[in-house]
Amino acid sequence: MTTGLVWHERYMWHDTGNMFGPPALQQFIQPLPHPERAETKRRIKNLLDVSGLAARLTPIEPRAATEAELIRFHDPAYVQRVRAVSEAGAGQLAVRFGATPIGAGGYDIARLAAGGGIALCEAVLEGKVDNGYALVRPPGHHACASEAMGFCIFGNVALAALHLLAARGLDRIAIVDWDAHHGNGTQSAFWRDPRVLTISIHQDGCFPPGSGTIAETGEGPGRGFNLNIPLPPGSGNGAYRAAFERVVLPALHAFRPQFVLVASGLDAGAQDPLARMMVTASGYRWMARSLLDAAGELCAGRVAAIHEGGYSESYVPFLCAGIVEELLGGGMVVADPFAGLDATPYQALQPAQADVIAQVESVLLNAPFRTALA
Ligand code: 9RB
Ligand code: ZN
């Protein structure tokens, strides 16, 4: 396999500052760096480099998404506001839940993140690489048409899908979001659009507040083309595997995408400070492998993973390396130093988790593209 890697030093310069959390925390605790900071992502790149994996990857140069590309999803007034705050030096973009600061130059970096996903999709479509990973920041899956949210400024994955539709003439794209938080922004981008099947597996009731229920399935022509799998806190490899076997993979086979995009958040990992899930590197590897196998059958293996959240400085690099190794075709150069977590009690599918998955299975059985479901 040839696997592309999108990376740019400038991604590390997106400045989120050191004010995170509710005011009551900030009053008494020495300011902490924002969780969505460069360090985790730089440590991923470092591990890819020192392990020799990066040398096996094809570098894909990102470019800044143009304003015309951004407004395929975003409100032009919102794009101008992001630009104005960035040009003014810094500021808080989020109108709800705080937490989405931007620093000087952040507008161009956010456009480079969106453009990184687009560049990767183009490289895959042109056959320059078979698949790839875009190690971008800021992340994107909470960003809405006219609202920054949850560290996300522009909807990187949504914009990549819109590019494949608008500029490359594709008409069926699947997005699988394994970030521990609900991919609400991506969901909103295709809420009424049957060309894009959006699937989010996330921790029930984590972030954004109140978002990501099973009942959110899309509207109008898009009805049935959005699947949410809100798993209970504490879900691990067994729950994620069952969600894939019973929902994600059957949905992909029924929908028959021409391209699979992954919103690759690594905060479902067992050591994450911003979520309460228990996925290990072997769990992320298994999910990556099963998506690659499905994409191999359905769309010539066209898979582009675009980075989202993931905040454990010690674990996230190993989760990402595992995914990248699967993209490269398997094998194990970078073993999980925390593989002992695989044997944590309750890693196997639990009844409360199976119950949620069964509910989503029945939503899937009524999906408009269900005819191919045997
Ligand atoms: C704050 C709140 C957050 C915001 C974002 C995340 C995770 C994002 C991610 C977690 C907690 C609320 C600062 C609510 O990784 N997505 O993939 N907390 N946000 N209230 N306040 C004051
Ligand atoms: Zn997340």
Short mmCIF file of C-alpha atoms and ligand atoms in Angstrom, two decimals:
data_model
loop_
_atom_site.label_atom_id
_atom_site.label_comp_id
_atom_site.label_asym_id
_atom_site.label_seq_id
_atom_site.Cartn_x
_atom_site.Cartn_y
_atom_site.Cartn_z
CA MET A 1 0.00 0.00 0.00
CA THR A 2 1.10 3.57 -0.56
CA THR A 3 -0.12 5.80 2.21
CA GLY A 4 -0.04 9.58 2.19
CA LEU A 5 0.73 11.76 5.18
CA VAL A 6 -0.42 15.35 5.36
CA TRP A 7 1.58 17.38 7.83
CA HIS A 8 2.73 20.96 8.07
CA GLU A 9 4.80 22.66 10.74
CA ARG A 10 2.40 25.61 10.61
CA TYR A 11 -0.36 23.37 12.06
CA MET A 12 1.66 23.48 15.28
CA TRP A 13 1.47 27.26 15.39
CA HIS A 14 -2.30 27.47 15.88
CA ASP A 15 -2.34 29.09 19.33
CA THR A 16 -5.11 28.06 21.70
CA GLY A 17 -3.59 29.76 24.75
CA ASN A 18 -3.91 28.68 28.36
CA MET A 19 -7.47 29.49 29.34
CA PHE A 20 -9.65 26.40 29.31
CA GLY A 21 -12.52 25.36 31.48
CA PRO A 22 -15.19 27.10 33.51
CA PRO A 23 -14.41 30.41 35.27
CA ALA A 24 -14.62 28.68 38.68
CA LEU A 25 -11.64 26.54 37.68
CA GLN A 26 -9.68 29.47 36.36
CA GLN A 27 -10.14 31.35 39.61
CA PHE A 28 -8.18 28.87 41.72
CA ILE A 29 -6.02 26.72 39.45
CA GLN A 30 -2.85 27.94 37.80
CA PRO A 31 -3.75 28.32 34.12
CA LEU A 32 -3.34 25.06 32.25
CA PRO A 33 -2.46 24.88 28.60
CA HIS A 34 -5.51 24.35 26.40
CA PRO A 35 -6.02 20.61 25.76
CA GLU A 36 -6.12 21.13 22.00
CA ARG A 37 -2.48 22.19 21.80
CA ALA A 38 0.36 21.39 19.46
CA GLU A 39 2.13 18.96 21.76
CA THR A 40 -0.01 15.84 21.24
CA LYS A 41 0.12 16.24 17.48
CA ARG A 42 3.85 16.95 17.47
CA ARG A 43 4.39 13.80 19.52
CA ILE A 44 2.46 11.80 16.92
CA LYS A 45 4.73 13.14 14.20
CA ASN A 46 7.80 12.43 16.37
CA LEU A 47 6.75 8.80 16.84
CA LEU A 48 6.07 8.36 13.12
CA ASP A 49 9.57 9.75 12.48
CA VAL A 50 11.58 7.84 15.08
CA SER A 51 9.81 4.53 14.39
CA GLY A 52 10.65 4.71 10.69
CA LEU A 53 6.97 4.75 9.72
CA ALA A 54 7.16 8.28 8.30
CA ALA A 55 9.85 7.17 5.86
CA ARG A 56 7.37 4.67 4.41
CA LEU A 57 4.71 7.36 3.93
CA THR A 58 4.28 9.63 0.92
CA PRO A 59 4.30 13.27 2.02
CA ILE A 60 1.30 15.23 0.76
CA GLU A 61 1.75 18.98 0.81
CA PRO A 62 -1.31 20.76 2.17
CA ARG A 63 -2.56 23.99 0.66
CA ALA A 64 -4.88 26.56 2.19
CA ALA A 65 -8.53 25.97 1.34
CA THR A 66 -9.84 28.92 -0.65
CA GLU A 67 -12.70 31.10 0.53
CA ALA A 68 -14.81 29.60 -2.28
CA GLU A 69 -14.11 26.14 -0.86
CA LEU A 70 -14.90 27.20 2.72
CA ILE A 71 -18.29 28.64 1.76
CA ARG A 72 -19.37 25.28 0.34
CA PHE A 73 -20.23 24.70 4.01
CA HIS A 74 -19.64 27.89 5.97
CA ASP A 75 -21.55 31.14 6.00
CA PRO A 76 -19.42 33.84 4.27
CA ALA A 77 -20.00 36.19 7.23
CA TYR A 78 -18.61 33.55 9.60
CA VAL A 79 -15.51 33.07 7.43
CA GLN A 80 -14.95 36.85 7.50
CA ARG A 81 -15.36 36.88 11.27
CA VAL A 82 -12.73 34.15 11.74
CA ARG A 83 -10.44 36.15 9.51
CA ALA A 84 -11.07 39.40 11.38
CA VAL A 85 -10.45 37.90 14.84
CA SER A 86 -7.27 36.24 13.60
CA GLU A 87 -6.05 39.46 11.98
CA ALA A 88 -6.83 41.41 15.15
CA GLY A 89 -4.32 39.16 16.93
CA ALA A 90 -6.41 36.69 18.91
CA GLY A 91 -9.84 36.05 20.36
CA GLN A 92 -12.55 33.62 21.35
CA LEU A 93 -14.52 32.35 18.37
CA ALA A 94 -17.02 30.12 20.11
CA VAL A 95 -20.39 31.58 21.02
CA ARG A 96 -21.35 28.51 23.07
CA PHE A 97 -19.32 26.39 25.51
CA GLY A 98 -16.21 28.61 25.23
CA ALA A 99 -13.07 26.69 24.38
CA THR A 100 -12.40 27.75 20.76
CA PRO A 101 -9.75 30.46 20.83
CA ILE A 102 -7.79 31.52 17.79
CA GLY A 103 -4.45 33.29 17.72
CA ALA A 104 -2.64 35.50 15.24
CA GLY A 105 -2.43 33.82 11.86
CA GLY A 106 -5.01 31.26 12.90
CA TYR A 107 -7.27 31.94 9.93
CA ASP A 108 -4.59 30.84 7.49
CA ILE A 109 -3.72 27.80 9.64
CA ALA A 110 -7.36 26.74 9.83
CA ARG A 111 -7.60 27.10 6.04
CA LEU A 112 -4.44 24.97 5.77
CA ALA A 113 -6.12 22.29 7.91
CA ALA A 114 -9.20 22.23 5.68
CA GLY A 115 -6.97 22.26 2.61
CA GLY A 116 -4.92 19.38 4.02
CA GLY A 117 -7.96 17.11 3.97
CA ILE A 118 -8.79 18.24 0.46
CA ALA A 119 -5.20 17.65 -0.73
CA LEU A 120 -5.24 14.14 0.73
CA CYS A 121 -8.54 13.29 -0.98
CA GLU A 122 -7.18 14.54 -4.29
CA ALA A 123 -4.01 12.44 -3.89
CA VAL A 124 -6.11 9.34 -3.19
CA LEU A 125 -8.52 10.01 -6.04
CA GLU A 126 -5.67 10.60 -8.48
CA GLY A 127 -4.03 7.34 -7.40
CA LYS A 128 -0.91 9.09 -6.11
CA VAL A 129 -1.49 7.15 -2.90
CA ASP A 130 -3.92 4.36 -1.99
CA ASN A 131 -5.06 5.97 1.24
CA GLY A 132 -3.75 8.41 3.80
CA TYR A 133 -3.76 10.27 7.09
CA ALA A 134 -4.04 14.05 7.41
CA LEU A 135 -2.45 15.05 10.71
CA VAL A 136 -4.04 18.48 10.81
CA ARG A 137 -5.07 20.98 13.44
CA PRO A 138 -7.26 22.77 14.36
CA PRO A 139 -9.81 19.94 14.27
CA GLY A 140 -13.14 20.30 12.49
CA HIS A 141 -16.04 18.00 13.34
CA HIS A 142 -17.86 20.37 15.74
CA ALA A 143 -17.63 23.40 13.43
CA CYS A 144 -21.01 24.44 12.09
CA ALA A 145 -21.93 26.63 9.12
CA SER A 146 -21.67 29.84 11.12
CA GLU A 147 -20.29 28.74 14.46
CA ALA A 148 -16.95 27.64 15.87
CA MET A 149 -17.30 25.01 18.58
CA GLY A 150 -15.29 22.55 20.66
CA PHE A 151 -11.85 23.65 19.37
CA CYS A 152 -13.08 23.40 15.75
CA ILE A 153 -13.05 26.34 13.32
CA PHE A 154 -13.70 24.98 9.83
CA GLY A 155 -15.30 21.59 9.15
CA ASN A 156 -12.27 19.85 7.67
CA VAL A 157 -13.95 16.49 6.99
CA ALA A 158 -17.20 18.05 5.75
CA LEU A 159 -15.23 20.32 3.42
CA ALA A 160 -13.25 17.35 2.08
CA ALA A 161 -16.51 15.53 1.32
CA LEU A 162 -18.00 18.64 -0.29
CA HIS A 163 -14.89 18.95 -2.43
CA LEU A 164 -15.25 15.36 -3.64
CA LEU A 165 -18.88 16.07 -4.51
CA ALA A 166 -18.52 19.53 -6.05
CA ALA A 167 -15.10 19.43 -7.71
CA ARG A 168 -14.63 15.73 -8.37
CA GLY A 169 -18.12 14.64 -9.29
CA LEU A 170 -18.53 11.86 -6.71
CA ASP A 171 -22.06 11.23 -5.51
CA ARG A 172 -21.80 8.80 -2.56
CA ILE A 173 -19.41 9.43 0.30
CA ALA A 174 -19.36 7.81 3.73
CA ILE A 175 -17.95 9.55 6.79
CA VAL A 176 -17.12 7.47 9.86
CA ASP A 177 -16.36 9.56 12.96
CA TRP A 178 -14.68 7.58 15.76
CA ASP A 179 -13.85 10.62 17.87
CA ALA A 180 -15.29 10.21 21.39
CA HIS A 181 -17.33 13.37 20.92
CA HIS A 182 -20.32 13.73 18.64
CA GLY A 183 -19.50 14.91 15.11
CA ASN A 184 -22.33 17.44 15.22
CA GLY A 185 -20.84 19.84 12.69
CA THR A 186 -20.29 17.14 10.08
CA GLN A 187 -23.79 15.85 10.78
CA SER A 188 -25.25 19.33 10.23
CA ALA A 189 -23.40 19.78 6.92
CA PHE A 190 -25.20 16.78 5.38
CA TRP A 191 -28.42 16.81 7.43
CA ARG A 192 -30.58 17.10 4.31
CA ASP A 193 -28.11 15.51 1.88
CA PRO A 194 -28.44 11.84 0.84
CA ARG A 195 -25.12 11.90 -1.01
CA VAL A 196 -23.18 11.67 2.25
CA LEU A 197 -23.74 8.97 4.85
CA THR A 198 -22.54 10.31 8.20
CA ILE A 199 -21.90 7.89 11.07
CA SER A 200 -20.66 9.03 14.49
CA ILE A 201 -19.70 6.67 17.32
CA HIS A 202 -19.27 8.67 20.48
CA GLN A 203 -19.66 8.79 24.24
CA ASP A 204 -23.31 9.40 25.07
CA GLY A 205 -23.91 12.89 26.44
CA CYS A 206 -20.29 14.04 26.38
CA PHE A 207 -19.90 16.95 23.98
CA PRO A 208 -21.58 19.04 22.70
CA PRO A 209 -24.20 18.95 25.47
CA GLY A 210 -27.42 17.27 24.35
CA SER A 211 -26.10 16.34 20.90
CA GLY A 212 -25.75 13.01 19.10
CA THR A 213 -28.85 11.01 19.97
CA ILE A 214 -30.01 7.95 18.02
CA ALA A 215 -33.11 9.89 16.95
CA GLU A 216 -31.02 12.35 14.92
CA THR A 217 -31.20 10.65 11.51
CA GLY A 218 -31.39 13.58 9.05
CA GLU A 219 -34.30 15.37 7.43
CA GLY A 220 -35.95 15.68 4.03
CA PRO A 221 -33.92 13.91 1.35
CA GLY A 222 -31.20 13.30 3.95
CA ARG A 223 -33.47 11.41 6.29
CA GLY A 224 -31.92 8.08 7.27
CA PHE A 225 -28.46 9.08 6.04
CA ASN A 226 -27.15 10.00 9.49
CA LEU A 227 -26.43 7.37 12.14
CA ASN A 228 -25.43 8.16 15.70
CA ILE A 229 -24.12 5.44 18.01
CA PRO A 230 -23.99 7.05 21.48
CA LEU A 231 -22.19 4.45 23.59
CA PRO A 232 -22.14 4.55 27.39
CA PRO A 233 -19.06 5.97 29.12
CA GLY A 234 -16.55 3.17 29.72
CA SER A 235 -17.09 1.54 26.34
CA GLY A 236 -14.00 -0.21 25.05
CA ASN A 237 -12.78 -2.44 22.26
CA GLY A 238 -15.66 -4.91 22.50
CA ALA A 239 -18.33 -2.21 22.22
CA TYR A 240 -16.61 -0.48 19.32
CA ARG A 241 -16.14 -3.79 17.53
CA ALA A 242 -19.81 -4.68 17.96
CA ALA A 243 -20.85 -1.22 16.75
CA PHE A 244 -18.76 -1.77 13.63
CA GLU A 245 -19.98 -5.32 13.01
CA ARG A 246 -23.65 -4.55 13.59
CA VAL A 247 -23.99 -1.00 12.27
CA VAL A 248 -20.99 0.66 10.60
CA LEU A 249 -19.92 -2.14 8.26
CA PRO A 250 -23.44 -3.23 7.22
CA ALA A 251 -24.31 0.43 6.59
CA LEU A 252 -21.25 0.88 4.40
CA HIS A 253 -22.05 -2.25 2.40
CA ALA A 254 -25.62 -1.09 1.88
CA PHE A 255 -24.73 2.50 1.00
CA ARG A 256 -21.81 1.55 -1.30
CA PRO A 257 -19.71 4.71 -0.93
CA GLN A 258 -17.24 5.76 -3.59
CA PHE A 259 -14.93 7.16 -0.91
CA VAL A 260 -14.61 6.64 2.86
CA LEU A 261 -13.60 9.56 5.05
CA VAL A 262 -12.65 8.99 8.67
CA ALA A 263 -12.99 11.73 11.27
CA SER A 264 -10.08 10.31 13.22
CA GLY A 265 -10.40 11.49 16.79
CA LEU A 266 -8.19 9.54 19.17
CA ASP A 267 -9.93 10.69 22.35
CA ALA A 268 -11.84 7.40 22.65
CA GLY A 269 -8.48 6.12 23.84
CA ALA A 270 -8.26 4.68 27.33
CA GLN A 271 -6.17 7.51 28.77
CA ASP A 272 -7.93 10.54 27.40
CA PRO A 273 -8.56 13.49 29.73
CA LEU A 274 -11.63 14.75 27.80
CA ALA A 275 -13.65 11.55 27.44
CA ARG A 276 -14.31 8.35 29.36
CA MET A 277 -13.89 5.55 26.84
CA MET A 278 -11.43 2.62 26.92
CA VAL A 279 -10.32 1.96 23.34
CA THR A 280 -6.72 0.77 23.00
CA ALA A 281 -4.34 0.72 20.05
CA SER A 282 -5.55 -2.78 19.12
CA GLY A 283 -9.13 -1.44 19.07
CA TYR A 284 -8.23 1.48 16.79
CA ARG A 285 -6.20 -0.90 14.62
CA TRP A 286 -9.19 -3.23 14.30
CA MET A 287 -11.51 -0.39 13.33
CA ALA A 288 -9.03 0.92 10.76
CA ARG A 289 -8.51 -2.55 9.30
CA SER A 290 -12.22 -3.26 8.99
CA LEU A 291 -12.87 0.08 7.26
CA LEU A 292 -9.97 -0.58 4.89
CA ASP A 293 -11.32 -4.05 4.10
CA ALA A 294 -14.80 -2.65 3.44
CA ALA A 295 -13.39 0.16 1.31
CA GLY A 296 -11.29 -2.42 -0.55
CA GLU A 297 -14.47 -4.22 -1.54
CA LEU A 298 -16.55 -1.12 -2.19
CA CYS A 299 -14.35 1.69 -3.50
CA ALA A 300 -10.88 0.48 -4.44
CA GLY A 301 -9.68 1.06 -0.88
CA ARG A 302 -10.12 4.82 -1.04
CA VAL A 303 -9.83 5.88 2.60
CA ALA A 304 -8.72 9.28 3.90
CA ALA A 305 -8.45 9.74 7.65
CA ILE A 306 -8.47 13.32 8.86
CA HIS A 307 -7.34 13.97 12.43
CA GLU A 308 -9.80 15.32 15.03
CA GLY A 309 -9.42 15.21 18.84
CA GLY A 310 -7.19 13.19 21.16
CA TYR A 311 -5.42 14.71 24.15
CA SER A 312 -3.33 12.09 25.95
CA GLU A 313 0.26 13.04 25.20
CA SER A 314 1.51 9.58 26.10
CA TYR A 315 -1.13 7.42 24.39
CA VAL A 316 -2.39 9.30 21.33
CA PRO A 317 0.90 8.85 19.39
CA PHE A 318 0.62 5.05 19.74
CA LEU A 319 -3.04 5.05 18.71
CA CYS A 320 -2.19 7.03 15.60
CA ALA A 321 0.84 4.88 14.76
CA GLY A 322 -1.37 1.79 14.94
CA ILE A 323 -3.87 3.31 12.50
CA VAL A 324 -1.09 4.41 10.15
CA GLU A 325 0.39 0.90 10.20
CA GLU A 326 -2.98 -0.51 9.17
CA LEU A 327 -3.23 2.08 6.38
CA LEU A 328 0.20 0.86 5.22
CA GLY A 329 -1.17 -2.67 5.03
CA GLY A 330 -0.63 -4.08 8.50
CA GLY A 331 2.27 -5.44 10.45
CA MET A 332 3.45 -4.05 13.73
CA VAL A 333 6.53 -1.88 14.10
CA VAL A 334 5.19 0.25 16.94
CA ALA A 335 3.81 -1.98 19.68
CA ASP A 336 1.38 -0.46 22.17
CA PRO A 337 3.32 0.07 25.41
CA PHE A 338 -0.02 0.16 27.21
CA ALA A 339 -1.32 -3.07 25.64
CA GLY A 340 -2.09 -4.26 29.16
CA LEU A 341 -5.22 -2.11 28.87
CA ASP A 342 -6.55 -4.70 26.39
CA ALA A 343 -7.16 -6.96 29.36
CA THR A 344 -9.02 -4.36 31.42
CA PRO A 345 -12.21 -5.85 32.81
CA TYR A 346 -15.29 -4.80 30.83
CA GLN A 347 -13.40 -4.43 27.55
CA ALA A 348 -15.83 -7.04 26.22
CA LEU A 349 -19.26 -5.88 24.97
CA GLN A 350 -21.53 -5.13 27.94
CA PRO A 351 -25.33 -5.40 27.96
CA ALA A 352 -25.97 -1.64 28.19
CA GLN A 353 -23.68 -1.12 25.19
CA ALA A 354 -25.32 -3.94 23.22
CA ASP A 355 -28.69 -2.34 23.93
CA VAL A 356 -27.63 0.97 22.34
CA ILE A 357 -26.16 -0.81 19.33
CA ALA A 358 -29.37 -2.84 18.89
CA GLN A 359 -31.40 0.38 18.84
CA VAL A 360 -29.19 1.82 16.09
CA GLU A 361 -29.44 -1.47 14.19
CA SER A 362 -33.19 -1.02 13.99
CA VAL A 363 -32.75 2.56 12.74
CA LEU A 364 -30.44 1.18 10.06
CA LEU A 365 -33.00 -1.42 9.01
CA ASN A 366 -35.35 1.44 8.13
CA ALA A 367 -32.72 3.48 6.29
CA PRO A 368 -33.63 4.42 2.70
CA PHE A 369 -30.54 2.62 1.38
CA ARG A 370 -31.44 -0.55 3.32
CA THR A 371 -32.46 -2.60 0.26
CA ALA A 372 -28.98 -4.04 -0.04
CA LEU A 373 -29.07 -5.20 3.60
CA ALA A 374 -29.60 -8.94 3.44
C1 9RB B 1 -16.41 24.79 28.56
C2 9RB B 1 -17.04 23.71 27.96
C3 9RB B 1 -15.36 21.03 26.26
C4 9RB B 1 -15.19 21.44 24.95
C5 9RB B 1 -14.74 20.53 24.00
C6 9RB B 1 -14.44 19.23 24.35
C7 9RB B 1 -13.94 18.23 23.40
C8 9RB B 1 -13.81 18.43 22.11
C9 9RB B 1 -13.32 17.40 21.24
C10 9RB B 1 -14.61 18.82 25.65
C11 9RB B 1 -15.07 19.71 26.60
C12 9RB B 1 -18.33 23.69 28.42
C13 9RB B 1 -14.99 25.22 28.39
C14 9RB B 1 -19.37 22.69 28.07
O1 9RB B 1 -12.35 16.75 21.40
N1 9RB B 1 -14.04 17.08 20.18
O2 9RB B 1 -13.74 16.08 19.36
N2 9RB B 1 -15.82 21.86 27.25
N3 9RB B 1 -16.49 22.89 27.02
N4 9RB B 1 -18.50 24.71 29.24
N5 9RB B 1 -17.36 25.37 29.33
C15 9RB B 1 -17.19 26.58 30.12
ZN ZN B 2 -13.20 14.67 20.53
#
